[in-house]
PDB file of C-alpha atoms in Angstrom:
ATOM      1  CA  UNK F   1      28.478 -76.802-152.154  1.00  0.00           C
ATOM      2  CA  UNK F   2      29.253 -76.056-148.312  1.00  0.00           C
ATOM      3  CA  UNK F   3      32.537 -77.307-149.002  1.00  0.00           C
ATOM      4  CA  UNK F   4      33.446 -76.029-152.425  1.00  0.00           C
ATOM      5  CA  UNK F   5      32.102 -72.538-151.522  1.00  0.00           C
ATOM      6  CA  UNK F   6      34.044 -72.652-148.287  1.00  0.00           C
ATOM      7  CA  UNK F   7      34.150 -69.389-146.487  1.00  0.00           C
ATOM      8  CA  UNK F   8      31.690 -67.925-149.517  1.00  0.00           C
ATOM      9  CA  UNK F   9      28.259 -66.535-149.071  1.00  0.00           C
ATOM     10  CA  UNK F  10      26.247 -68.525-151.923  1.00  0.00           C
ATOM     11  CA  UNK F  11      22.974 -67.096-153.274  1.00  0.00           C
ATOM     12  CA  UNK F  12      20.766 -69.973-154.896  1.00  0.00           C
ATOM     13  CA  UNK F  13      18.203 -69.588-157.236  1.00  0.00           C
ATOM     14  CA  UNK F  14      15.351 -72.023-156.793  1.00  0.00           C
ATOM     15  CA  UNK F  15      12.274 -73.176-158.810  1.00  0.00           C
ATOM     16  CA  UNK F  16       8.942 -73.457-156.970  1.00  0.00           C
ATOM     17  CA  UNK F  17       9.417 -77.158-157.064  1.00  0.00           C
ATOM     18  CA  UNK F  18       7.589 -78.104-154.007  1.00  0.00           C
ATOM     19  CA  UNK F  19      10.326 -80.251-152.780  1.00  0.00           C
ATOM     20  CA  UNK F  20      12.839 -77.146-152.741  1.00  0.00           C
ATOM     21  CA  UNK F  21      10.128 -75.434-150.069  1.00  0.00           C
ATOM     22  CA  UNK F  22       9.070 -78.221-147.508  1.00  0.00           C
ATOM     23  CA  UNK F  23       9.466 -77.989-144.497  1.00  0.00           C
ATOM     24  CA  UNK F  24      12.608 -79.762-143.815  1.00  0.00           C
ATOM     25  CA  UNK F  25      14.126 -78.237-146.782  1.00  0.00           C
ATOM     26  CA  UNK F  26      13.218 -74.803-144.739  1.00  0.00           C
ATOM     27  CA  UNK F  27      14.657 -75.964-141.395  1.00  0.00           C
ATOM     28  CA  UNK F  28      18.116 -76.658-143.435  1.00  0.00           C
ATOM     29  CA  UNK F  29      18.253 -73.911-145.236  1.00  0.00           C
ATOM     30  CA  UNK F  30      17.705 -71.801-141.404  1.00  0.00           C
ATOM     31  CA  UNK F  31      20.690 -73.578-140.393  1.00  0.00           C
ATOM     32  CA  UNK F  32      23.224 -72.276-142.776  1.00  0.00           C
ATOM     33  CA  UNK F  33      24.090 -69.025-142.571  1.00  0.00           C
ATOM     34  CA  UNK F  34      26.592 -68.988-145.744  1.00  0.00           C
ATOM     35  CA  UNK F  35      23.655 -69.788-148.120  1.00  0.00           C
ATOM     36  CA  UNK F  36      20.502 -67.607-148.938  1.00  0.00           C
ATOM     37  CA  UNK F  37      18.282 -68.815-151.415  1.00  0.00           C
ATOM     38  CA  UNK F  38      15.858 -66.689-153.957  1.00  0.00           C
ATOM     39  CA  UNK F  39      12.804 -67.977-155.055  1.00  0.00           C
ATOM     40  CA  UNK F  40      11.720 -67.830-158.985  1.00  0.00           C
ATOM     41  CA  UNK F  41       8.374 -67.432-160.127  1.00  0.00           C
ATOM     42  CA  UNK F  42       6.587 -70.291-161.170  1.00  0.00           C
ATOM     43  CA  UNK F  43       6.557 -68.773-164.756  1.00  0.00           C
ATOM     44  CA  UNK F  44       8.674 -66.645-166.270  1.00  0.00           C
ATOM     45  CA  UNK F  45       7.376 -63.941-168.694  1.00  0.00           C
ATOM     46  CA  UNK F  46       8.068 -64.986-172.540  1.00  0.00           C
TER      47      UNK F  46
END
């Protein structure tokens, strides 16, 4: 993405699929200031 967004600001939408929110994934994410990421609810309403 880094590269095909080059120069973009990228918002992500996420699940709350634990491995999107460990630790490491958090550290990463701190790193790179072209991507901010928003969390979605573990359910969505019907």
């Amino acid at each position: 993405m880094k590269v095909f967004y080059r120069g973009e600001q990228v918002i992500l939408a996420w699940d709350s699929l634990s491995a999107h929110w460990s630790r490491a994934m958090r550290a990463w994410v701190a790193d790179q200031d072209w991507l901010t990421l928003e969390r979605l609810p573990p359910m969505l309403p019907s």
